[in-house]
């Protein structure tokens, strides 16, 4: 039975190396071998579209869409509306999954009140989501998540109106986490899910992502969560980012002693799964 439909978010420029296409091909292949994965839609956010990746999709019998214009990060992911499954996966084109991880994520997303699940990666912007970095890769409710591979209940994506398109790539992840929890759902980093992230393959070659503009927009739109010192200027000690008093206090402590910020923040991320451990009840 096919249970999850996937968006693969792809972006190309003529100066990009062939490895960008190869990583997308690997991403597609890794999804195709998972028996619970249904439709796969590759969204090409490139300005004019990449004919080579379109041909790859045709050969692999994968749906391909180009909207006739350049798409930002969030716009590509929001093509999930073209899919029909109750469970929707959003995935970057530099992610290589494995069947065990997807099966585990699926089992957890079906739990009542769980709205979004995401795996431990071998690399990402948030060290607390790296399985080799944390003390123990437990299922937990972290203060941050990345939008590299995430599985949602469709009803949750509908309720939060998808990924916020007002941002080019910065803060989309933290705002998605904010909206999920404000809506009364759990967003869980799931243990026993090791997934490969080839890491910033497009960003390192050029992108339409603008951190500076996103940062100003976040400060203006969400002043209650903006902080000039903390990681990515986010007050992660505030709910709903912090889900209990212990994690709230330690995240605040990291902010309180900026001279020790790097050391304390690294320690915080290392033990965060212990602080926010979530016991699943199937």
PDB file of C-alpha atoms in Angstrom:
ATOM      1  CA  UNK A   1       0.000   0.000   0.000  1.00  0.00           C
ATOM      2  CA  UNK A   2       1.310   3.429  -0.995  1.00  0.00           C
ATOM      3  CA  UNK A   3       0.981   5.743   2.001  1.00  0.00           C
ATOM      4  CA  UNK A   4       3.124   8.852   1.430  1.00  0.00           C
ATOM      5  CA  UNK A   5       3.423  11.173  -1.574  1.00  0.00           C
ATOM      6  CA  UNK A   6       6.628  13.206  -1.909  1.00  0.00           C
ATOM      7  CA  UNK A   7       7.711  16.574  -3.238  1.00  0.00           C
ATOM      8  CA  UNK A   8      11.368  16.709  -4.292  1.00  0.00           C
ATOM      9  CA  UNK A   9      12.417  20.362  -4.399  1.00  0.00           C
ATOM     10  CA  UNK A  10      14.958  20.984  -7.173  1.00  0.00           C
ATOM     11  CA  UNK A  11      16.825  24.104  -8.317  1.00  0.00           C
ATOM     12  CA  UNK A  12      19.256  24.501 -11.212  1.00  0.00           C
ATOM     13  CA  UNK A  13      21.420  27.148 -12.844  1.00  0.00           C
ATOM     14  CA  UNK A  14      23.550  26.765 -16.001  1.00  0.00           C
ATOM     15  CA  UNK A  15      26.775  27.198 -14.003  1.00  0.00           C
ATOM     16  CA  UNK A  16      25.922  24.334 -11.636  1.00  0.00           C
ATOM     17  CA  UNK A  17      28.045  21.174 -11.758  1.00  0.00           C
ATOM     18  CA  UNK A  18      26.564  17.877 -12.943  1.00  0.00           C
ATOM     19  CA  UNK A  19      26.571  16.661  -9.329  1.00  0.00           C
ATOM     20  CA  UNK A  20      23.389  18.680  -8.735  1.00  0.00           C
ATOM     21  CA  UNK A  21      21.483  16.541 -11.236  1.00  0.00           C
ATOM     22  CA  UNK A  22      23.141  13.393  -9.937  1.00  0.00           C
ATOM     23  CA  UNK A  23      22.071  14.143  -6.374  1.00  0.00           C
ATOM     24  CA  UNK A  24      18.475  14.655  -7.563  1.00  0.00           C
ATOM     25  CA  UNK A  25      18.644  11.336  -9.426  1.00  0.00           C
ATOM     26  CA  UNK A  26      19.908   9.621  -6.265  1.00  0.00           C
ATOM     27  CA  UNK A  27      17.153  11.274  -4.221  1.00  0.00           C
ATOM     28  CA  UNK A  28      14.522   9.944  -6.638  1.00  0.00           C
ATOM     29  CA  UNK A  29      16.016   6.456  -6.681  1.00  0.00           C
ATOM     30  CA  UNK A  30      16.162   6.308  -2.895  1.00  0.00           C
ATOM     31  CA  UNK A  31      12.449   7.144  -2.682  1.00  0.00           C
ATOM     32  CA  UNK A  32      11.421   4.726  -5.425  1.00  0.00           C
ATOM     33  CA  UNK A  33      12.669   1.676  -3.530  1.00  0.00           C
ATOM     34  CA  UNK A  34      10.533   2.464  -0.466  1.00  0.00           C
ATOM     35  CA  UNK A  35       7.364   0.414  -0.815  1.00  0.00           C
ATOM     36  CA  UNK A  36       5.116   2.839   1.109  1.00  0.00           C
ATOM     37  CA  UNK A  37       6.026   5.816  -1.089  1.00  0.00           C
ATOM     38  CA  UNK A  38       3.372   6.662  -3.662  1.00  0.00           C
ATOM     39  CA  UNK A  39       3.575   9.576  -6.099  1.00  0.00           C
ATOM     40  CA  UNK A  40       6.823  11.514  -6.376  1.00  0.00           C
ATOM     41  CA  UNK A  41       6.686  15.025  -7.816  1.00  0.00           C
ATOM     42  CA  UNK A  42       9.935  16.796  -8.680  1.00  0.00           C
ATOM     43  CA  UNK A  43       9.368  20.552  -8.655  1.00  0.00           C
ATOM     44  CA  UNK A  44      11.905  22.390 -10.790  1.00  0.00           C
ATOM     45  CA  UNK A  45      12.258  25.900  -9.367  1.00  0.00           C
ATOM     46  CA  UNK A  46      14.816  26.942 -11.993  1.00  0.00           C
ATOM     47  CA  UNK A  47      14.253  30.107 -13.994  1.00  0.00           C
ATOM     48  CA  UNK A  48      13.821  28.365 -17.354  1.00  0.00           C
ATOM     49  CA  UNK A  49      13.623  24.757 -16.195  1.00  0.00           C
ATOM     50  CA  UNK A  50      16.215  22.030 -16.572  1.00  0.00           C
ATOM     51  CA  UNK A  51      15.443  19.856 -19.584  1.00  0.00           C
ATOM     52  CA  UNK A  52      17.949  17.205 -18.499  1.00  0.00           C
ATOM     53  CA  UNK A  53      16.192  16.613 -15.174  1.00  0.00           C
ATOM     54  CA  UNK A  54      12.838  16.594 -16.978  1.00  0.00           C
ATOM     55  CA  UNK A  55      14.088  13.769 -19.188  1.00  0.00           C
ATOM     56  CA  UNK A  56      15.363  11.896 -16.143  1.00  0.00           C
ATOM     57  CA  UNK A  57      11.917  12.192 -14.559  1.00  0.00           C
ATOM     58  CA  UNK A  58      10.250  10.895 -17.730  1.00  0.00           C
ATOM     59  CA  UNK A  59      12.588   7.917 -17.810  1.00  0.00           C
ATOM     60  CA  UNK A  60      12.024   7.155 -14.119  1.00  0.00           C
ATOM     61  CA  UNK A  61       8.238   7.710 -14.446  1.00  0.00           C
ATOM     62  CA  UNK A  62       8.392  10.522 -11.909  1.00  0.00           C
ATOM     63  CA  UNK A  63       6.078  13.525 -12.182  1.00  0.00           C
ATOM     64  CA  UNK A  64       7.859  16.737 -13.177  1.00  0.00           C
ATOM     65  CA  UNK A  65       6.594  20.293 -12.965  1.00  0.00           C
ATOM     66  CA  UNK A  66       8.046  23.649 -13.920  1.00  0.00           C
ATOM     67  CA  UNK A  67       5.807  26.642 -13.284  1.00  0.00           C
ATOM     68  CA  UNK A  68       7.247  28.747 -16.097  1.00  0.00           C
ATOM     69  CA  UNK A  69       9.151  30.940 -13.665  1.00  0.00           C
ATOM     70  CA  UNK A  70      11.786  30.801 -10.962  1.00  0.00           C
ATOM     71  CA  UNK A  71      10.434  29.520  -7.650  1.00  0.00           C
ATOM     72  CA  UNK A  72      11.658  30.227  -4.182  1.00  0.00           C
ATOM     73  CA  UNK A  73      12.284  27.469  -1.681  1.00  0.00           C
ATOM     74  CA  UNK A  74       8.815  27.678  -0.096  1.00  0.00           C
ATOM     75  CA  UNK A  75       6.976  27.978  -3.418  1.00  0.00           C
ATOM     76  CA  UNK A  76       8.503  24.713  -4.573  1.00  0.00           C
ATOM     77  CA  UNK A  77       7.465  22.883  -1.423  1.00  0.00           C
ATOM     78  CA  UNK A  78       3.964  24.315  -1.627  1.00  0.00           C
ATOM     79  CA  UNK A  79       3.320  22.300  -4.771  1.00  0.00           C
ATOM     80  CA  UNK A  80       2.283  19.606  -2.264  1.00  0.00           C
ATOM     81  CA  UNK A  81      -1.248  20.730  -3.096  1.00  0.00           C
ATOM     82  CA  UNK A  82      -0.863  18.860  -6.397  1.00  0.00           C
ATOM     83  CA  UNK A  83      -0.563  15.574  -4.486  1.00  0.00           C
ATOM     84  CA  UNK A  84      -3.465  13.601  -3.037  1.00  0.00           C
ATOM     85  CA  UNK A  85      -2.156  11.457  -0.165  1.00  0.00           C
ATOM     86  CA  UNK A  86      -3.116  11.909   3.481  1.00  0.00           C
ATOM     87  CA  UNK A  87       0.607  12.070   4.266  1.00  0.00           C
ATOM     88  CA  UNK A  88       2.949  14.414   2.399  1.00  0.00           C
ATOM     89  CA  UNK A  89       6.735  14.330   2.383  1.00  0.00           C
ATOM     90  CA  UNK A  90       8.743  17.447   1.566  1.00  0.00           C
ATOM     91  CA  UNK A  91      12.327  16.707   0.583  1.00  0.00           C
ATOM     92  CA  UNK A  92      15.324  18.588  -0.775  1.00  0.00           C
ATOM     93  CA  UNK A  93      17.011  17.128  -3.851  1.00  0.00           C
ATOM     94  CA  UNK A  94      20.248  16.508  -1.917  1.00  0.00           C
ATOM     95  CA  UNK A  95      18.666  14.048   0.552  1.00  0.00           C
ATOM     96  CA  UNK A  96      19.220  10.300   0.199  1.00  0.00           C
ATOM     97  CA  UNK A  97      16.706   8.316   2.261  1.00  0.00           C
ATOM     98  CA  UNK A  98      16.611   4.682   3.288  1.00  0.00           C
ATOM     99  CA  UNK A  99      13.523   2.458   3.665  1.00  0.00           C
ATOM    100  CA  UNK A 100      14.011   1.915   7.417  1.00  0.00           C
ATOM    101  CA  UNK A 101      14.002   5.659   8.124  1.00  0.00           C
ATOM    102  CA  UNK A 102      10.877   6.294   6.013  1.00  0.00           C
ATOM    103  CA  UNK A 103       9.055   3.359   7.611  1.00  0.00           C
ATOM    104  CA  UNK A 104       9.919   4.693  11.067  1.00  0.00           C
ATOM    105  CA  UNK A 105       8.832   8.225  10.187  1.00  0.00           C
ATOM    106  CA  UNK A 106       5.576   6.928   8.757  1.00  0.00           C
ATOM    107  CA  UNK A 107       4.813   4.923  11.891  1.00  0.00           C
ATOM    108  CA  UNK A 108       5.232   8.043  14.037  1.00  0.00           C
ATOM    109  CA  UNK A 109       3.307  10.467  11.784  1.00  0.00           C
ATOM    110  CA  UNK A 110       0.250   8.220  12.047  1.00  0.00           C
ATOM    111  CA  UNK A 111       0.128   8.776  15.827  1.00  0.00           C
ATOM    112  CA  UNK A 112      -2.718  11.036  16.937  1.00  0.00           C
ATOM    113  CA  UNK A 113      -1.777  14.710  17.397  1.00  0.00           C
ATOM    114  CA  UNK A 114       1.573  14.258  15.669  1.00  0.00           C
ATOM    115  CA  UNK A 115       1.575  16.736  12.792  1.00  0.00           C
ATOM    116  CA  UNK A 116       5.126  16.599  11.452  1.00  0.00           C
ATOM    117  CA  UNK A 117       8.096  14.255  11.755  1.00  0.00           C
ATOM    118  CA  UNK A 118      11.689  14.622  10.597  1.00  0.00           C
ATOM    119  CA  UNK A 119      14.810  12.471  10.838  1.00  0.00           C
ATOM    120  CA  UNK A 120      18.304  12.762  12.187  1.00  0.00           C
ATOM    121  CA  UNK A 121      20.710  13.708   9.391  1.00  0.00           C
ATOM    122  CA  UNK A 122      24.425  13.218   8.946  1.00  0.00           C
ATOM    123  CA  UNK A 123      24.777  16.970   8.380  1.00  0.00           C
ATOM    124  CA  UNK A 124      22.558  20.053   8.542  1.00  0.00           C
ATOM    125  CA  UNK A 125      22.492  23.630   9.829  1.00  0.00           C
ATOM    126  CA  UNK A 126      21.182  22.613  13.247  1.00  0.00           C
ATOM    127  CA  UNK A 127      23.632  20.398  15.123  1.00  0.00           C
ATOM    128  CA  UNK A 128      20.891  19.133  17.418  1.00  0.00           C
ATOM    129  CA  UNK A 129      19.496  17.239  14.387  1.00  0.00           C
ATOM    130  CA  UNK A 130      22.792  15.508  13.544  1.00  0.00           C
ATOM    131  CA  UNK A 131      22.793  11.904  14.774  1.00  0.00           C
ATOM    132  CA  UNK A 132      26.562  11.763  15.295  1.00  0.00           C
ATOM    133  CA  UNK A 133      26.561  14.997  17.311  1.00  0.00           C
ATOM    134  CA  UNK A 134      23.856  14.498  19.945  1.00  0.00           C
ATOM    135  CA  UNK A 135      24.501  12.409  23.055  1.00  0.00           C
ATOM    136  CA  UNK A 136      21.764   9.983  22.013  1.00  0.00           C
ATOM    137  CA  UNK A 137      19.494  10.264  18.964  1.00  0.00           C
ATOM    138  CA  UNK A 138      16.140   9.958  20.744  1.00  0.00           C
ATOM    139  CA  UNK A 139      12.637  10.844  19.596  1.00  0.00           C
ATOM    140  CA  UNK A 140      12.144  14.342  20.970  1.00  0.00           C
ATOM    141  CA  UNK A 141      10.566  17.790  20.584  1.00  0.00           C
ATOM    142  CA  UNK A 142      13.497  20.074  19.738  1.00  0.00           C
ATOM    143  CA  UNK A 143      13.536  23.859  19.719  1.00  0.00           C
ATOM    144  CA  UNK A 144      14.433  23.882  16.031  1.00  0.00           C
ATOM    145  CA  UNK A 145      13.947  21.824  12.894  1.00  0.00           C
ATOM    146  CA  UNK A 146      15.242  21.987   9.330  1.00  0.00           C
ATOM    147  CA  UNK A 147      13.181  21.659   6.158  1.00  0.00           C
ATOM    148  CA  UNK A 148      15.364  19.048   4.477  1.00  0.00           C
ATOM    149  CA  UNK A 149      13.114  16.016   4.899  1.00  0.00           C
ATOM    150  CA  UNK A 150       9.783  16.348   6.673  1.00  0.00           C
ATOM    151  CA  UNK A 151       6.596  14.291   6.601  1.00  0.00           C
ATOM    152  CA  UNK A 152       3.306  16.002   7.427  1.00  0.00           C
ATOM    153  CA  UNK A 153      -0.267  15.025   7.892  1.00  0.00           C
ATOM    154  CA  UNK A 154      -2.057  16.694   5.001  1.00  0.00           C
ATOM    155  CA  UNK A 155      -4.558  18.270   7.400  1.00  0.00           C
ATOM    156  CA  UNK A 156      -1.685  20.019   9.179  1.00  0.00           C
ATOM    157  CA  UNK A 157      -0.241  21.491   5.986  1.00  0.00           C
ATOM    158  CA  UNK A 158      -3.719  22.724   5.146  1.00  0.00           C
ATOM    159  CA  UNK A 159      -4.189  24.209   8.597  1.00  0.00           C
ATOM    160  CA  UNK A 160      -0.890  26.120   8.581  1.00  0.00           C
ATOM    161  CA  UNK A 161      -1.317  27.053   4.885  1.00  0.00           C
ATOM    162  CA  UNK A 162       1.878  25.289   3.843  1.00  0.00           C
ATOM    163  CA  UNK A 163       5.342  26.834   4.009  1.00  0.00           C
ATOM    164  CA  UNK A 164       5.495  30.620   4.455  1.00  0.00           C
ATOM    165  CA  UNK A 165       6.318  32.106   1.046  1.00  0.00           C
ATOM    166  CA  UNK A 166       7.209  35.514   2.485  1.00  0.00           C
ATOM    167  CA  UNK A 167      10.703  34.232   3.246  1.00  0.00           C
ATOM    168  CA  UNK A 168      13.287  33.120   0.674  1.00  0.00           C
ATOM    169  CA  UNK A 169      14.740  30.246   2.689  1.00  0.00           C
ATOM    170  CA  UNK A 170      15.696  31.667   6.057  1.00  0.00           C
ATOM    171  CA  UNK A 171      13.200  31.204   8.918  1.00  0.00           C
ATOM    172  CA  UNK A 172      10.806  29.062   6.833  1.00  0.00           C
ATOM    173  CA  UNK A 173      11.786  26.067   8.961  1.00  0.00           C
ATOM    174  CA  UNK A 174      11.425  27.752  12.343  1.00  0.00           C
ATOM    175  CA  UNK A 175       8.134  29.401  11.324  1.00  0.00           C
ATOM    176  CA  UNK A 176       6.764  26.056  10.152  1.00  0.00           C
ATOM    177  CA  UNK A 177       7.668  24.593  13.545  1.00  0.00           C
ATOM    178  CA  UNK A 178       5.986  27.566  15.243  1.00  0.00           C
ATOM    179  CA  UNK A 179       2.755  27.160  13.263  1.00  0.00           C
ATOM    180  CA  UNK A 180       2.566  23.397  13.788  1.00  0.00           C
ATOM    181  CA  UNK A 181       2.832  23.712  17.551  1.00  0.00           C
ATOM    182  CA  UNK A 182       0.515  26.714  17.711  1.00  0.00           C
ATOM    183  CA  UNK A 183      -2.045  24.563  15.919  1.00  0.00           C
ATOM    184  CA  UNK A 184      -1.882  22.002  18.714  1.00  0.00           C
ATOM    185  CA  UNK A 185       0.161  19.333  16.916  1.00  0.00           C
ATOM    186  CA  UNK A 186       3.446  17.678  17.808  1.00  0.00           C
ATOM    187  CA  UNK A 187       6.539  18.179  15.650  1.00  0.00           C
ATOM    188  CA  UNK A 188       8.941  15.344  16.411  1.00  0.00           C
ATOM    189  CA  UNK A 189      12.554  14.567  15.616  1.00  0.00           C
ATOM    190  CA  UNK A 190      12.403  10.783  15.375  1.00  0.00           C
ATOM    191  CA  UNK A 191      15.029   8.447  16.798  1.00  0.00           C
ATOM    192  CA  UNK A 192      16.527   5.526  14.845  1.00  0.00           C
ATOM    193  CA  UNK A 193      16.326   7.488  11.572  1.00  0.00           C
ATOM    194  CA  UNK A 194      19.719   8.106  10.000  1.00  0.00           C
ATOM    195  CA  UNK A 195      19.395   9.912   6.673  1.00  0.00           C
ATOM    196  CA  UNK A 196      22.098  11.179   4.317  1.00  0.00           C
ATOM    197  CA  UNK A 197      22.192  14.872   3.459  1.00  0.00           C
ATOM    198  CA  UNK A 198      24.688  15.755   0.744  1.00  0.00           C
ATOM    199  CA  UNK A 199      24.528  19.283   2.093  1.00  0.00           C
ATOM    200  CA  UNK A 200      24.127  22.734   0.506  1.00  0.00           C
ATOM    201  CA  UNK A 201      24.903  21.530  -2.999  1.00  0.00           C
ATOM    202  CA  UNK A 202      22.807  24.266  -4.612  1.00  0.00           C
ATOM    203  CA  UNK A 203      23.388  27.031  -2.066  1.00  0.00           C
ATOM    204  CA  UNK A 204      27.157  26.710  -2.458  1.00  0.00           C
ATOM    205  CA  UNK A 205      26.824  27.298  -6.219  1.00  0.00           C
ATOM    206  CA  UNK A 206      24.300  30.146  -6.185  1.00  0.00           C
ATOM    207  CA  UNK A 207      20.737  30.572  -5.026  1.00  0.00           C
ATOM    208  CA  UNK A 208      17.817  33.006  -4.711  1.00  0.00           C
ATOM    209  CA  UNK A 209      18.024  32.678  -0.927  1.00  0.00           C
ATOM    210  CA  UNK A 210      18.612  36.056   0.812  1.00  0.00           C
ATOM    211  CA  UNK A 211      19.422  35.677   4.510  1.00  0.00           C
ATOM    212  CA  UNK A 212      19.777  39.409   5.189  1.00  0.00           C
ATOM    213  CA  UNK A 213      16.318  40.303   3.866  1.00  0.00           C
ATOM    214  CA  UNK A 214      14.753  37.321   5.638  1.00  0.00           C
ATOM    215  CA  UNK A 215      16.361  38.344   8.926  1.00  0.00           C
ATOM    216  CA  UNK A 216      14.989  41.882   8.700  1.00  0.00           C
ATOM    217  CA  UNK A 217      11.552  40.536   7.781  1.00  0.00           C
ATOM    218  CA  UNK A 218      11.578  38.114  10.710  1.00  0.00           C
ATOM    219  CA  UNK A 219      12.539  40.900  13.150  1.00  0.00           C
ATOM    220  CA  UNK A 220       9.716  43.068  11.833  1.00  0.00           C
ATOM    221  CA  UNK A 221       7.057  40.347  11.633  1.00  0.00           C
ATOM    222  CA  UNK A 222       7.896  38.406  14.805  1.00  0.00           C
ATOM    223  CA  UNK A 223       9.551  40.903  17.201  1.00  0.00           C
ATOM    224  CA  UNK A 224       8.531  38.805  20.226  1.00  0.00           C
ATOM    225  CA  UNK A 225      10.790  35.974  19.022  1.00  0.00           C
ATOM    226  CA  UNK A 226      13.710  38.010  17.687  1.00  0.00           C
ATOM    227  CA  UNK A 227      16.929  38.329  19.673  1.00  0.00           C
ATOM    228  CA  UNK A 228      20.192  39.941  18.591  1.00  0.00           C
ATOM    229  CA  UNK A 229      22.448  37.377  20.297  1.00  0.00           C
ATOM    230  CA  UNK A 230      20.970  33.892  20.125  1.00  0.00           C
ATOM    231  CA  UNK A 231      21.396  31.406  17.264  1.00  0.00           C
ATOM    232  CA  UNK A 232      19.771  32.786  14.105  1.00  0.00           C
ATOM    233  CA  UNK A 233      18.408  35.602  16.316  1.00  0.00           C
ATOM    234  CA  UNK A 234      15.609  33.371  17.642  1.00  0.00           C
ATOM    235  CA  UNK A 235      14.423  33.224  21.258  1.00  0.00           C
ATOM    236  CA  UNK A 236      14.274  29.462  21.352  1.00  0.00           C
ATOM    237  CA  UNK A 237      13.635  29.502  25.102  1.00  0.00           C
ATOM    238  CA  UNK A 238      10.103  30.759  24.499  1.00  0.00           C
ATOM    239  CA  UNK A 239       7.161  28.418  23.868  1.00  0.00           C
ATOM    240  CA  UNK A 240       6.221  26.825  21.577  1.00  0.00           C
ATOM    241  CA  UNK A 241       9.891  26.343  20.613  1.00  0.00           C
ATOM    242  CA  UNK A 242      10.736  25.284  24.159  1.00  0.00           C
ATOM    243  CA  UNK A 243       8.288  22.572  25.217  1.00  0.00           C
ATOM    244  CA  UNK A 244       9.182  22.343  28.913  1.00  0.00           C
ATOM    245  CA  UNK A 245      10.771  24.367  31.713  1.00  0.00           C
ATOM    246  CA  UNK A 246      14.094  22.532  31.645  1.00  0.00           C
ATOM    247  CA  UNK A 247      14.809  23.208  27.997  1.00  0.00           C
ATOM    248  CA  UNK A 248      13.475  26.757  28.319  1.00  0.00           C
ATOM    249  CA  UNK A 249      15.831  27.519  31.211  1.00  0.00           C
ATOM    250  CA  UNK A 250      18.908  26.071  29.516  1.00  0.00           C
ATOM    251  CA  UNK A 251      18.170  27.808  26.198  1.00  0.00           C
ATOM    252  CA  UNK A 252      17.772  31.067  28.121  1.00  0.00           C
ATOM    253  CA  UNK A 253      21.043  30.396  29.962  1.00  0.00           C
ATOM    254  CA  UNK A 254      22.859  30.060  26.640  1.00  0.00           C
ATOM    255  CA  UNK A 255      21.536  33.506  25.715  1.00  0.00           C
ATOM    256  CA  UNK A 256      22.318  34.995  29.140  1.00  0.00           C
ATOM    257  CA  UNK A 257      26.047  34.333  28.945  1.00  0.00           C
ATOM    258  CA  UNK A 258      27.082  35.417  25.430  1.00  0.00           C
ATOM    259  CA  UNK A 259      30.799  35.177  26.224  1.00  0.00           C
ATOM    260  CA  UNK A 260      30.281  31.444  26.635  1.00  0.00           C
ATOM    261  CA  UNK A 261      27.641  31.266  23.907  1.00  0.00           C
ATOM    262  CA  UNK A 262      29.391  28.921  21.514  1.00  0.00           C
ATOM    263  CA  UNK A 263      30.419  26.428  24.170  1.00  0.00           C
ATOM    264  CA  UNK A 264      27.085  26.475  26.002  1.00  0.00           C
ATOM    265  CA  UNK A 265      25.043  26.309  22.809  1.00  0.00           C
ATOM    266  CA  UNK A 266      26.983  23.290  21.566  1.00  0.00           C
ATOM    267  CA  UNK A 267      26.366  21.560  24.893  1.00  0.00           C
ATOM    268  CA  UNK A 268      22.675  22.482  24.755  1.00  0.00           C
ATOM    269  CA  UNK A 269      22.223  20.981  21.285  1.00  0.00           C
ATOM    270  CA  UNK A 270      24.125  17.858  22.286  1.00  0.00           C
ATOM    271  CA  UNK A 271      21.778  17.077  25.191  1.00  0.00           C
ATOM    272  CA  UNK A 272      18.547  18.533  23.759  1.00  0.00           C
ATOM    273  CA  UNK A 273      17.080  15.098  22.835  1.00  0.00           C
ATOM    274  CA  UNK A 274      17.445  14.109  26.497  1.00  0.00           C
ATOM    275  CA  UNK A 275      15.754  17.306  27.664  1.00  0.00           C
ATOM    276  CA  UNK A 276      12.792  17.023  25.279  1.00  0.00           C
ATOM    277  CA  UNK A 277      12.424  13.243  24.989  1.00  0.00           C
ATOM    278  CA  UNK A 278       8.972  12.206  23.763  1.00  0.00           C
ATOM    279  CA  UNK A 279       7.622   8.800  24.714  1.00  0.00           C
ATOM    280  CA  UNK A 280       5.519   7.436  21.883  1.00  0.00           C
ATOM    281  CA  UNK A 281       2.297   5.555  22.588  1.00  0.00           C
ATOM    282  CA  UNK A 282       1.183   3.528  19.584  1.00  0.00           C
TER     283      UNK A 282
END
